[in-house]
PDB file of C-alpha atoms and ligand atoms in Angstrom:
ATOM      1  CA  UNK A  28     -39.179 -70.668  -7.053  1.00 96.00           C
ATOM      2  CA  UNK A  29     -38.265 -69.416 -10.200  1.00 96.00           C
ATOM      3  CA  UNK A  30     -34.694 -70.510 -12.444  1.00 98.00           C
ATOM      4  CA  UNK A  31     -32.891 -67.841 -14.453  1.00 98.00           C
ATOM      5  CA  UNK A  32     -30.012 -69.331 -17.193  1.00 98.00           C
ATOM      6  CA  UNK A  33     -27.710 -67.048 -18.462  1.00 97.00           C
ATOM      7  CA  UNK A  34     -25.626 -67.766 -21.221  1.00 97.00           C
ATOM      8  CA  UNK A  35     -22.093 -67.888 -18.517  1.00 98.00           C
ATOM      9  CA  UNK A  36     -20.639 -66.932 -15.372  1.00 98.00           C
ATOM     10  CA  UNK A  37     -20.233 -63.131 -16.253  1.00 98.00           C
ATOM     11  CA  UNK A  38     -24.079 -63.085 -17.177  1.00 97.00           C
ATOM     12  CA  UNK A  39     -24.919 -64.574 -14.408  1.00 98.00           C
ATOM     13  CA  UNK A  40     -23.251 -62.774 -11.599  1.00 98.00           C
ATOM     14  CA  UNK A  41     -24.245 -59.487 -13.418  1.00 98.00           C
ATOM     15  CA  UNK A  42     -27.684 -60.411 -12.730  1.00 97.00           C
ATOM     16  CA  UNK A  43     -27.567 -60.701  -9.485  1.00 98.00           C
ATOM     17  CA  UNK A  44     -25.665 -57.347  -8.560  1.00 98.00           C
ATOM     18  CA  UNK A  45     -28.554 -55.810 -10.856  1.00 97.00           C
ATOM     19  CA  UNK A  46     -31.341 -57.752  -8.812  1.00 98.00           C
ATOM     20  CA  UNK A  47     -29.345 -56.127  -5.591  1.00 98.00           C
ATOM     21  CA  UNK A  48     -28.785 -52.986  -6.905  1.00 98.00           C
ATOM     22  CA  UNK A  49     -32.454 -52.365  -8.496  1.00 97.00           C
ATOM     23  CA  UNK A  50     -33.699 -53.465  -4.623  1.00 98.00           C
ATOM     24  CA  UNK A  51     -31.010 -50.727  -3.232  1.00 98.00           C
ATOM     25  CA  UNK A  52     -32.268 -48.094  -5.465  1.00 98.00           C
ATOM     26  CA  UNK A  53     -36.043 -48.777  -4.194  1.00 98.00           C
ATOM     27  CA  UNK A  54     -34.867 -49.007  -0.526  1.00 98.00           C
ATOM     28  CA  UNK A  55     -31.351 -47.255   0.533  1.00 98.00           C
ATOM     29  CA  UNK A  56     -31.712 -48.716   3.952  1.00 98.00           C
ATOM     30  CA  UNK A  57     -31.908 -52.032   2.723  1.00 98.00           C
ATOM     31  CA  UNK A  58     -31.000 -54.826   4.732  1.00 98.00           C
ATOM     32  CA  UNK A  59     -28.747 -57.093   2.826  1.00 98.00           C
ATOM     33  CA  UNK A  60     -27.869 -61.026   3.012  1.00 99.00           C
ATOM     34  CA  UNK A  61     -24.609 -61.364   1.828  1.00 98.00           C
ATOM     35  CA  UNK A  62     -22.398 -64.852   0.780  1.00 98.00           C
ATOM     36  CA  UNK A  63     -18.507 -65.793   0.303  1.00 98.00           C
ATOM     37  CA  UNK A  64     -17.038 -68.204  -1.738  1.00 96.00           C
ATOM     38  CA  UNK A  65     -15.654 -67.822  -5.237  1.00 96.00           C
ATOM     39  CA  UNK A  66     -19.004 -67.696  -7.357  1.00 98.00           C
ATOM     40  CA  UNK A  67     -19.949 -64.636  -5.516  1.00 98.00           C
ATOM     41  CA  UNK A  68     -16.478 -62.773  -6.177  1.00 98.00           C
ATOM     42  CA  UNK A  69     -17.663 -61.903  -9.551  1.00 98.00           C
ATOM     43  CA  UNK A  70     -21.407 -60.534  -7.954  1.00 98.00           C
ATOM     44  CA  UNK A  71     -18.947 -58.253  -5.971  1.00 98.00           C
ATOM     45  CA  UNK A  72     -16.640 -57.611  -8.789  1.00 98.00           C
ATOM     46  CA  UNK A  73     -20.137 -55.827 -10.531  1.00 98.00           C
ATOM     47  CA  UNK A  74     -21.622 -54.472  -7.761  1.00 98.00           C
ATOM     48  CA  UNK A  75     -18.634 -52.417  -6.878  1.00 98.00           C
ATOM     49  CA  UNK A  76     -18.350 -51.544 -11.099  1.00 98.00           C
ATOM     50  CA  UNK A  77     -22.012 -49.986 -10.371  1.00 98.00           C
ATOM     51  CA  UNK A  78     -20.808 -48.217  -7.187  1.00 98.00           C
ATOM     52  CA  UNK A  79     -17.763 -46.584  -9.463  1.00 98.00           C
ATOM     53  CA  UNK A  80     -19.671 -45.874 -12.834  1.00 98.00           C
ATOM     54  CA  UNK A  81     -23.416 -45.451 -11.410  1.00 97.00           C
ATOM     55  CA  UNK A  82     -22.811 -44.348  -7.644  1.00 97.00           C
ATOM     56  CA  UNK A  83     -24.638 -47.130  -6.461  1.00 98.00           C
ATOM     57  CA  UNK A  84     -25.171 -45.722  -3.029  1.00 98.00           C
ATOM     58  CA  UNK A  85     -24.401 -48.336   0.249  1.00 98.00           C
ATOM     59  CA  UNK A  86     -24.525 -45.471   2.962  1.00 98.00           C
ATOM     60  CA  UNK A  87     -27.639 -46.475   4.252  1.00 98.00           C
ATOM     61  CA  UNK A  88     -27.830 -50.082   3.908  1.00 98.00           C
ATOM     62  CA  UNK A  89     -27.052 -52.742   6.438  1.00 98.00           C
ATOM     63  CA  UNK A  90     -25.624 -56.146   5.690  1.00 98.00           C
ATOM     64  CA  UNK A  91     -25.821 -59.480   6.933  1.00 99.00           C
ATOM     65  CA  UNK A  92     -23.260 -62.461   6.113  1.00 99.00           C
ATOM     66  CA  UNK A  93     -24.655 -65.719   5.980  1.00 98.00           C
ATOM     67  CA  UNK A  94     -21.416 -67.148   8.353  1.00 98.00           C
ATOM     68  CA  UNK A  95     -17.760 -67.496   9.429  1.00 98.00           C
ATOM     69  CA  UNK A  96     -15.137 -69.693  10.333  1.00 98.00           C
ATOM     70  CA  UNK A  97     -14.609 -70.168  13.758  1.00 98.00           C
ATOM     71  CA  UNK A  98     -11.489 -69.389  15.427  1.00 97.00           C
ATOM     72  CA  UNK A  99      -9.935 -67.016  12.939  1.00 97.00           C
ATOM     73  CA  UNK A 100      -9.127 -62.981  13.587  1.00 97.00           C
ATOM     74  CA  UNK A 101     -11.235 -60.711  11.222  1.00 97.00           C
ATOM     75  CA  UNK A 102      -7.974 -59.684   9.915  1.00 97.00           C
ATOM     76  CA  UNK A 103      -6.851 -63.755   8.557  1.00 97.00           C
ATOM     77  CA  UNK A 104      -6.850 -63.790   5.152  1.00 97.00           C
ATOM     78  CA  UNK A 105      -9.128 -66.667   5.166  1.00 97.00           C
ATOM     79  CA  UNK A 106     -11.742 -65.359   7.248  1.00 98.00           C
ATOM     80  CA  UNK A 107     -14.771 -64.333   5.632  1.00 98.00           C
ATOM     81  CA  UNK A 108     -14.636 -60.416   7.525  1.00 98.00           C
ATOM     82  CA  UNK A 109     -11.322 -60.289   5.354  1.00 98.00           C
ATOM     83  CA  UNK A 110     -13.047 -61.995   2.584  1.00 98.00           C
ATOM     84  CA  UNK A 111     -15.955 -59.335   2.435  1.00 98.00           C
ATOM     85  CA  UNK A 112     -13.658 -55.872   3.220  1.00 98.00           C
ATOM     86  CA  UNK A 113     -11.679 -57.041   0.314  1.00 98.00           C
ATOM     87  CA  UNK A 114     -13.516 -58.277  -1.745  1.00 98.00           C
ATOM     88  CA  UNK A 115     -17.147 -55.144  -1.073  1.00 98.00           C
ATOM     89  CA  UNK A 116     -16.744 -53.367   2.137  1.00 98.00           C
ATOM     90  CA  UNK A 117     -13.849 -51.160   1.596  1.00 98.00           C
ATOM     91  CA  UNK A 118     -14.246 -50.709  -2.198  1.00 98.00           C
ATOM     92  CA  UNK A 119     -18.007 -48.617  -1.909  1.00 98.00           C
ATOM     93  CA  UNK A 120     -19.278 -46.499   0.603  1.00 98.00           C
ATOM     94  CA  UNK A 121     -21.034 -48.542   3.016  1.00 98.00           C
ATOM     95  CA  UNK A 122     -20.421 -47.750   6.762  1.00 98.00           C
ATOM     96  CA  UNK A 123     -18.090 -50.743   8.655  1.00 98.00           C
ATOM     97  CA  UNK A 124     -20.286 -50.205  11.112  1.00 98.00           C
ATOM     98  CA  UNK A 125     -23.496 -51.357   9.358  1.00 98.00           C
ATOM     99  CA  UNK A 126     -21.858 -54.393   7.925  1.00 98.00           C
ATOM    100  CA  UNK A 127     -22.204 -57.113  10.182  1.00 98.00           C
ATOM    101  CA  UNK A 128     -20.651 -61.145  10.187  1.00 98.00           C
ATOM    102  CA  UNK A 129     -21.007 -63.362  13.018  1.00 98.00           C
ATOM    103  CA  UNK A 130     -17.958 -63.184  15.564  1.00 98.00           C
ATOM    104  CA  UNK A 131     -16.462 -66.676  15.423  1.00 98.00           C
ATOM    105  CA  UNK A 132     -13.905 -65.326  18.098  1.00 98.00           C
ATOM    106  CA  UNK A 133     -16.584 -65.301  20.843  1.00 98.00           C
ATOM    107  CA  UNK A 134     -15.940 -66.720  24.244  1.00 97.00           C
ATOM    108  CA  UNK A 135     -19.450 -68.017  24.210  1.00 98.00           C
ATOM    109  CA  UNK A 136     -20.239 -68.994  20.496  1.00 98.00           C
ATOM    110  CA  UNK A 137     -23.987 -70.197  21.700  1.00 98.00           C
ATOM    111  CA  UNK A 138     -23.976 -66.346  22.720  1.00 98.00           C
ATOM    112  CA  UNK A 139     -23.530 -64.564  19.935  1.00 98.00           C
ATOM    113  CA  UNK A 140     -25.740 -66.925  17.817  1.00 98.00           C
ATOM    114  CA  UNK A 141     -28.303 -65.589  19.504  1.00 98.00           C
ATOM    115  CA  UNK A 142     -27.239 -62.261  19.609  1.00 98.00           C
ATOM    116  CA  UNK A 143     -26.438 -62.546  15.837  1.00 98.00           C
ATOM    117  CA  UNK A 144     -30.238 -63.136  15.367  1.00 98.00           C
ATOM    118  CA  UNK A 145     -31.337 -60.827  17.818  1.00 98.00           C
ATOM    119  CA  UNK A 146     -29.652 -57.986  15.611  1.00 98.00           C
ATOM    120  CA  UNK A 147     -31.163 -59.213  12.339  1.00 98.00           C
ATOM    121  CA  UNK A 148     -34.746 -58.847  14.045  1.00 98.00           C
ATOM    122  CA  UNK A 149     -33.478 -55.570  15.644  1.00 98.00           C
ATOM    123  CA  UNK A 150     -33.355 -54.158  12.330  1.00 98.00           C
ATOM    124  CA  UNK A 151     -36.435 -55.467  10.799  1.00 98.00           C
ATOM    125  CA  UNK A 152     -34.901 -58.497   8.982  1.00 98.00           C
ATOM    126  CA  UNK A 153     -33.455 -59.386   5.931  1.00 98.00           C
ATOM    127  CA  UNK A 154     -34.924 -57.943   2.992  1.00 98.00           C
ATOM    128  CA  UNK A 155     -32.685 -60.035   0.548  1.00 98.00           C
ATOM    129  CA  UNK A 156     -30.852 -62.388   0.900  1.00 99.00           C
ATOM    130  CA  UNK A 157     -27.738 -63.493  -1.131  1.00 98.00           C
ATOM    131  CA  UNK A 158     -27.015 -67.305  -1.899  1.00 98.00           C
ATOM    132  CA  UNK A 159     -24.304 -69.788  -3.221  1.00 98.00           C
ATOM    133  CA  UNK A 160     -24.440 -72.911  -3.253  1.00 98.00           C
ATOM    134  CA  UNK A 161     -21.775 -75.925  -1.874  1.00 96.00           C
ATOM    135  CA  UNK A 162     -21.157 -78.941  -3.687  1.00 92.00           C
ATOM    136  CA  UNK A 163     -23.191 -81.090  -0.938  1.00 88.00           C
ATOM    137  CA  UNK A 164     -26.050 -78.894  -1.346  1.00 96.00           C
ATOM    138  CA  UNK A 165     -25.880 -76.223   1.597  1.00 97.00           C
ATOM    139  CA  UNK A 166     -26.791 -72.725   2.033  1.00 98.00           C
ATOM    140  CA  UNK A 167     -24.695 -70.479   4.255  1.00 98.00           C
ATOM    141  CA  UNK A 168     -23.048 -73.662   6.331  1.00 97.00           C
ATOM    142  CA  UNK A 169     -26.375 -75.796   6.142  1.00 98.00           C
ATOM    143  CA  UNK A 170     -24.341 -79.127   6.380  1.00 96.00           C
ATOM    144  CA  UNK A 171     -26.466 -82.156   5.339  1.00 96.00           C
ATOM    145  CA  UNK A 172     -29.195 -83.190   7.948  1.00 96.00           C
ATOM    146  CA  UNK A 173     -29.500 -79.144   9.051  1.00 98.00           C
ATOM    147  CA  UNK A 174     -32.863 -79.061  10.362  1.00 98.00           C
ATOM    148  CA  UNK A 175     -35.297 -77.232   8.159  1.00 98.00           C
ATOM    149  CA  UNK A 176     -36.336 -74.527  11.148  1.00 98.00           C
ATOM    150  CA  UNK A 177     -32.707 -74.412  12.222  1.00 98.00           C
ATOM    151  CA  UNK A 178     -31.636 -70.623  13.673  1.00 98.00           C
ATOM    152  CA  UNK A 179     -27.954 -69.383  13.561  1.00 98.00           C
ATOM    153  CA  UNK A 180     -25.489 -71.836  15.202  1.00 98.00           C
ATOM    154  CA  UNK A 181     -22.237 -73.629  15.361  1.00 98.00           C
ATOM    155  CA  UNK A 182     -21.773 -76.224  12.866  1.00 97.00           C
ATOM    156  CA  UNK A 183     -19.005 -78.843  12.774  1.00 96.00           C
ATOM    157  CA  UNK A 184     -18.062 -78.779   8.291  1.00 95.00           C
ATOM    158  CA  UNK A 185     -18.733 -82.043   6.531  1.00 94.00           C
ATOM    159  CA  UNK A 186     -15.841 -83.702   4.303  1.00 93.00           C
ATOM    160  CA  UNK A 187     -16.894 -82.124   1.008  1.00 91.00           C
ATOM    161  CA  UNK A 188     -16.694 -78.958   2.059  1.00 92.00           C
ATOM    162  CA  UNK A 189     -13.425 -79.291   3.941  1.00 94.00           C
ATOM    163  CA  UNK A 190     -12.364 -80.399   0.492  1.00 92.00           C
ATOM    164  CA  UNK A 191     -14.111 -77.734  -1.314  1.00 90.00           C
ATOM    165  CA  UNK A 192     -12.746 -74.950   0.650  1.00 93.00           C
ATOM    166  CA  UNK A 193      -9.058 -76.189   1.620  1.00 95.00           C
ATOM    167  CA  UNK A 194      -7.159 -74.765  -0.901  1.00 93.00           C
ATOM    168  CA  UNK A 195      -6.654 -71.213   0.903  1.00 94.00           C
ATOM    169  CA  UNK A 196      -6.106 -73.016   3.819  1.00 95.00           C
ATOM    170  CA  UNK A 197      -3.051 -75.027   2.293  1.00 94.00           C
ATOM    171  CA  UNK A 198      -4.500 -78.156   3.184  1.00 92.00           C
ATOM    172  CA  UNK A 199      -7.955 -79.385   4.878  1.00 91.00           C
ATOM    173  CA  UNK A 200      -5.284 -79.669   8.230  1.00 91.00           C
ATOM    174  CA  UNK A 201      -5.264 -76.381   8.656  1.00 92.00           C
ATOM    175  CA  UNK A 202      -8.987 -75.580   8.492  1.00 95.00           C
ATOM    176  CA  UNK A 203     -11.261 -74.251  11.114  1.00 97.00           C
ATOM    177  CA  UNK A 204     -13.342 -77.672  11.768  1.00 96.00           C
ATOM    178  CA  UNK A 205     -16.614 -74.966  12.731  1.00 97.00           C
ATOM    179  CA  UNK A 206     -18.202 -72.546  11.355  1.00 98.00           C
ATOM    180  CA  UNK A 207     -21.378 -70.319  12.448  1.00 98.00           C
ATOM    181  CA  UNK A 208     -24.135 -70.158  10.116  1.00 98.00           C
ATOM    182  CA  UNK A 209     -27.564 -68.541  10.077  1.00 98.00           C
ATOM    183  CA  UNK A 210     -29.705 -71.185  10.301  1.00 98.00           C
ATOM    184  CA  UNK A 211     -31.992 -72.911   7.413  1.00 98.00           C
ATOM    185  CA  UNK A 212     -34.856 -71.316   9.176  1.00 98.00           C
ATOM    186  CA  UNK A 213     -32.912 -67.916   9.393  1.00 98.00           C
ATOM    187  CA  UNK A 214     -32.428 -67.821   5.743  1.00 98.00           C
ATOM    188  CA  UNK A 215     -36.357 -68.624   4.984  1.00 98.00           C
ATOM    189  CA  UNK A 216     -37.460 -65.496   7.345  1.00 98.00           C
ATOM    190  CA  UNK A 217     -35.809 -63.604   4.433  1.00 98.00           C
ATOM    191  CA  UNK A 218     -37.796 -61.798   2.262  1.00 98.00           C
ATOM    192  CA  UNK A 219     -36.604 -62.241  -0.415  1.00 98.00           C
ATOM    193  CA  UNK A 220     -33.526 -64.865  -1.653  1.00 98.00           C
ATOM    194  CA  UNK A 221     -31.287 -65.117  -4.937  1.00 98.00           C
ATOM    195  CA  UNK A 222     -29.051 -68.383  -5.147  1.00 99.00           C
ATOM    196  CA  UNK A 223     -26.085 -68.291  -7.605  1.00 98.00           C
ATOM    197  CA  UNK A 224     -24.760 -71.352  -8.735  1.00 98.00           C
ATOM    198  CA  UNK A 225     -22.592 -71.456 -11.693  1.00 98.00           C
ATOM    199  CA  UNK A 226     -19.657 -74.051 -13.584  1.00 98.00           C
ATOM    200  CA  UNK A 227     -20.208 -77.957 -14.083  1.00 98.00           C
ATOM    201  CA  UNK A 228     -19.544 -78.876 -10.689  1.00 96.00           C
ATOM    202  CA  UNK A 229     -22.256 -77.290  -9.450  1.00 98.00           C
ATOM    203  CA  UNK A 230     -24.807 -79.076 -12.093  1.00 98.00           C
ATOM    204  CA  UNK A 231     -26.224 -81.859  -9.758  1.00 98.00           C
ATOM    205  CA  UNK A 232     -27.124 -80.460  -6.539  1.00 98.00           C
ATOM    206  CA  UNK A 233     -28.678 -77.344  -8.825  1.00 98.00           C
ATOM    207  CA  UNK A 234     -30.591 -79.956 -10.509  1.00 98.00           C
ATOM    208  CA  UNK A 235     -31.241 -81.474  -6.746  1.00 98.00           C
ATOM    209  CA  UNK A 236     -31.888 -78.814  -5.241  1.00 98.00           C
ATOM    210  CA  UNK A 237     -34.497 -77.405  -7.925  1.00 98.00           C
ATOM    211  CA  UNK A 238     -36.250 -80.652  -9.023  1.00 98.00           C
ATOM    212  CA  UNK A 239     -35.416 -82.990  -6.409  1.00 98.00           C
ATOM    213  CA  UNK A 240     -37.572 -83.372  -3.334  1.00 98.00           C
ATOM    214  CA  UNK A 241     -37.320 -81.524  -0.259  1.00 98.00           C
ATOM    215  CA  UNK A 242     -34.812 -82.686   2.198  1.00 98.00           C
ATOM    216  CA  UNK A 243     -32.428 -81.730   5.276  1.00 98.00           C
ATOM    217  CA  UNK A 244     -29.887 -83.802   3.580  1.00 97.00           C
ATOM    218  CA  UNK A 245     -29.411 -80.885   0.909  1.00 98.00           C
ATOM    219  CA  UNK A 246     -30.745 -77.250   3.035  1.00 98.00           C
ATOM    220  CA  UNK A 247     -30.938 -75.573  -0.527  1.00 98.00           C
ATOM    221  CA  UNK A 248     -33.757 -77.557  -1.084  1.00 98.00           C
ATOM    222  CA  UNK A 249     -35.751 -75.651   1.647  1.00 98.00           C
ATOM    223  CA  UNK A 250     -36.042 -72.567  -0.760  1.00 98.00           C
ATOM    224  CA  UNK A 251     -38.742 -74.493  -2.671  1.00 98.00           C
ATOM    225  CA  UNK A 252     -40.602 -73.549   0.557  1.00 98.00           C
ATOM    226  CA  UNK A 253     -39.894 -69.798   0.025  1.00 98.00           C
ATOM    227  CA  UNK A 254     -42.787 -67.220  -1.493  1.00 97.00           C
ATOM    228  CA  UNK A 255     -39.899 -65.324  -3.398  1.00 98.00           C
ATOM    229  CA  UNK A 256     -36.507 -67.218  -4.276  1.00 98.00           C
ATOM    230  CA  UNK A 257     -34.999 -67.072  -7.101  1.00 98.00           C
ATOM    231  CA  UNK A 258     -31.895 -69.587  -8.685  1.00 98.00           C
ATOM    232  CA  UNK A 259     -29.620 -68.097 -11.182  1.00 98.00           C
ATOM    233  CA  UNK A 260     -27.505 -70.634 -13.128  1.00 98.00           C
ATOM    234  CA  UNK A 261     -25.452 -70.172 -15.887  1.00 98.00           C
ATOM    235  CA  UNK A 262     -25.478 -73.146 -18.833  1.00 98.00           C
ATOM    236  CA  UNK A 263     -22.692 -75.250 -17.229  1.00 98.00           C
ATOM    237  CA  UNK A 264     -24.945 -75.392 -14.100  1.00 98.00           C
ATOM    238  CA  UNK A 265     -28.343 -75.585 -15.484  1.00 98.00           C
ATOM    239  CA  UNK A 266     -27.253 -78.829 -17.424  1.00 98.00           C
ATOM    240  CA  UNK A 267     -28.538 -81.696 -15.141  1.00 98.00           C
ATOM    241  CA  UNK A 268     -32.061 -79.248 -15.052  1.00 98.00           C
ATOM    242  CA  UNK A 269     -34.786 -81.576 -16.944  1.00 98.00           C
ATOM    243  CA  UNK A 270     -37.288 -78.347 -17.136  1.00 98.00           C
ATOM    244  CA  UNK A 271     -34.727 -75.973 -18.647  1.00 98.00           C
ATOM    245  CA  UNK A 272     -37.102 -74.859 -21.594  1.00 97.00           C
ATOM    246  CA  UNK A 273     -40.028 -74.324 -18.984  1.00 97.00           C
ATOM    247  CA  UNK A 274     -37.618 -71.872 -17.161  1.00 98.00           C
ATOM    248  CA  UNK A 275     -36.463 -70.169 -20.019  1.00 97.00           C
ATOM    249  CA  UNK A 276     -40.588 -69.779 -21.164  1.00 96.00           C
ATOM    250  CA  UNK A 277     -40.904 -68.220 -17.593  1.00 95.00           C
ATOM    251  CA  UNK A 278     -37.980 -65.932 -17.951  1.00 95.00           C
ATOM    252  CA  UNK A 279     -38.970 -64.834 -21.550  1.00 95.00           C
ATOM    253  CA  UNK A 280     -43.040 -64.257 -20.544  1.00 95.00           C
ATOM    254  CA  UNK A 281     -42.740 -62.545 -16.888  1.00 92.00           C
ATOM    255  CA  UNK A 282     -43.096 -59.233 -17.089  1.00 91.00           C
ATOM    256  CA  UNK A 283     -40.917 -58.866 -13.373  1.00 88.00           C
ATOM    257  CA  UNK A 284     -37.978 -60.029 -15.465  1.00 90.00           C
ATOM    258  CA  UNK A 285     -38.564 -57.574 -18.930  1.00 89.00           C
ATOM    259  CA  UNK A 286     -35.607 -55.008 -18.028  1.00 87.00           C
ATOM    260  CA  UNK A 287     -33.065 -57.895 -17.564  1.00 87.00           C
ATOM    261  CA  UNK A 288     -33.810 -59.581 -21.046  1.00 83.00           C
TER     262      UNK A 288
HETATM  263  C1  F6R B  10     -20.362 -68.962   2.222  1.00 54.17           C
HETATM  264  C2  F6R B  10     -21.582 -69.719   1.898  1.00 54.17           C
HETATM  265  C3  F6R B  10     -21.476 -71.022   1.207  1.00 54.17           C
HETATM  266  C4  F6R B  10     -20.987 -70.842  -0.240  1.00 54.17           C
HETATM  267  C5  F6R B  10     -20.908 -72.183  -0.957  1.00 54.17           C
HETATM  268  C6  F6R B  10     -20.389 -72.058  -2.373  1.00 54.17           C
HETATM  269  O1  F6R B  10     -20.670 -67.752   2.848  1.00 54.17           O
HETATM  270  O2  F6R B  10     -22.646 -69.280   2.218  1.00 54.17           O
HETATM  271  O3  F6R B  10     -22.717 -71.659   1.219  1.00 54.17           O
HETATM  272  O4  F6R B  10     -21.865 -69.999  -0.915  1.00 54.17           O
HETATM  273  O5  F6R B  10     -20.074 -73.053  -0.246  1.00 54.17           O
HETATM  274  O6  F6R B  10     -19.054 -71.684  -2.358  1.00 54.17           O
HETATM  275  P1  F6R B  10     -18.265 -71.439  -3.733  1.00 54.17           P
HETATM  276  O7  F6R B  10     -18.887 -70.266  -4.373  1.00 54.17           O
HETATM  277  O8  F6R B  10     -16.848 -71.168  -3.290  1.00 54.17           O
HETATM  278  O9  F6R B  10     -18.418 -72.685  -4.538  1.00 54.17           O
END
């Protein structure tokens, strides 16, 4: 694992739309793991700057999302299909039909979990795989006590991130209680992941997930297992980190990170 700290938010979220597009560039028919949630706004805020001012091309690619609420049409504000049409899909040239999100909708949700992961292996995998991070510690909707090896599947939300994501909603009443997810074990088949984590709330469970030992009761944890994942923090988030100077060292001497000094 390695830990990047940028000086803020902005820095931060740049970096990771130049991590995807520099992997784009190499491969155009990328296949891409994509995340919601408000940290990753500002990723897709750049990426579709780079698509304007640098033709960052998304013709070829194909792309993933990690989850989505179940119950809610594609075109409800609060699902995550609206989330990622407004917020990527319809701003750059990537083809609807190569963007794919599992169908919380289905009759049979077991179903198209497997389907969901069927498709991923249909098309080779994911090649990288987009992260944020909840307050309790999951990836995608890795709820506390997700099994390590877990595959896509239904997941009943925990409290905290009721809480954390009501506020669209109105109030935690009206939230889906499920969500599908790609599983633990689904995210670790990818080749490669980036986790974005930035503002103070985020500082212990970064510092957890990083430093503190492996365990289902936070799934980030899991990417300590991974050959090629990478945490980008800004300073708010990086301040529970005990190593931070060893990380910076690391970012300052690898020569894989020179062009984004
Ligand atoms: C959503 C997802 C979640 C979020 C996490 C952080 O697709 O994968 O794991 O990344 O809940 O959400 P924000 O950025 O809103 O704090």
């Amino acid at each position: 694992m390695e830990v990047i700290i940028q000086p803020n938010q902005e820095a931060a979220a740049s970096l990771v739309a130049h991590i995807v597009a520099r992997e784009l560039r190499a491969n155009p028919t990328l296949v891409l793991g994509l995340a919601t949630g408000k940290t990753m706004e500002c990723v897709y805020r750049h990426l579709v700057r780079l698509h304007q001012t640098e033709k960052l091309d998304f013709s070829l690619c194909r792309t993933f999302n990690l989850d989505e609420y179940v119950g809610l049409f594609p075109s409800d504000p609060n699902s995550y299909r609206y989330y990622m049409n407004h917020h990527l899909f319809r701003h750059v040239n990537i083809d609807p039909r190569n963007t794919y999100l599992p169908n919380g909708l289905a009759t049979d949700l077991d179903e198209e979990c497997r389907h969901y992961e069927a498709t991923i292996k249909r098309f080779g995998g994911i090649d990288l795989q987009v992260l944020g991070i909840g307050k309790a510690g999951h990836i995608g909707f890795n709820e506390p006590l997700s099994a390590l090896r877990s595959r896509t599947r239904v997941k009943a939300l925990t409290p905290t991130t009721l809480k954390q994501n009501a506020a669209p909603f109105g109030s935690e009443e009206n939230m889906p209680r499920r969500a599908i997810t790609m599983g633990v074990g689904t995210i670790l088949e990818c080749r490669r992941c980036v986790l974005l984590a930035t503002g103070d709330s985020k500082a212990t469970v970064i510092s957890k997930a990083v430093e503190g030992p492996i365990t289902s009761m936070i799934s980030a944890t899991a990417l300590q297992l991974h050959a090629r994942a990478t945490v980008i923090v800004d300073e708010e988030a990086a301040a529970s980190l005990a190593e931070k100077d060893y990380y910076r060292w690391i970012f300052a001497n690898e020569p894989e990170w020179e062009e984004y000094r």
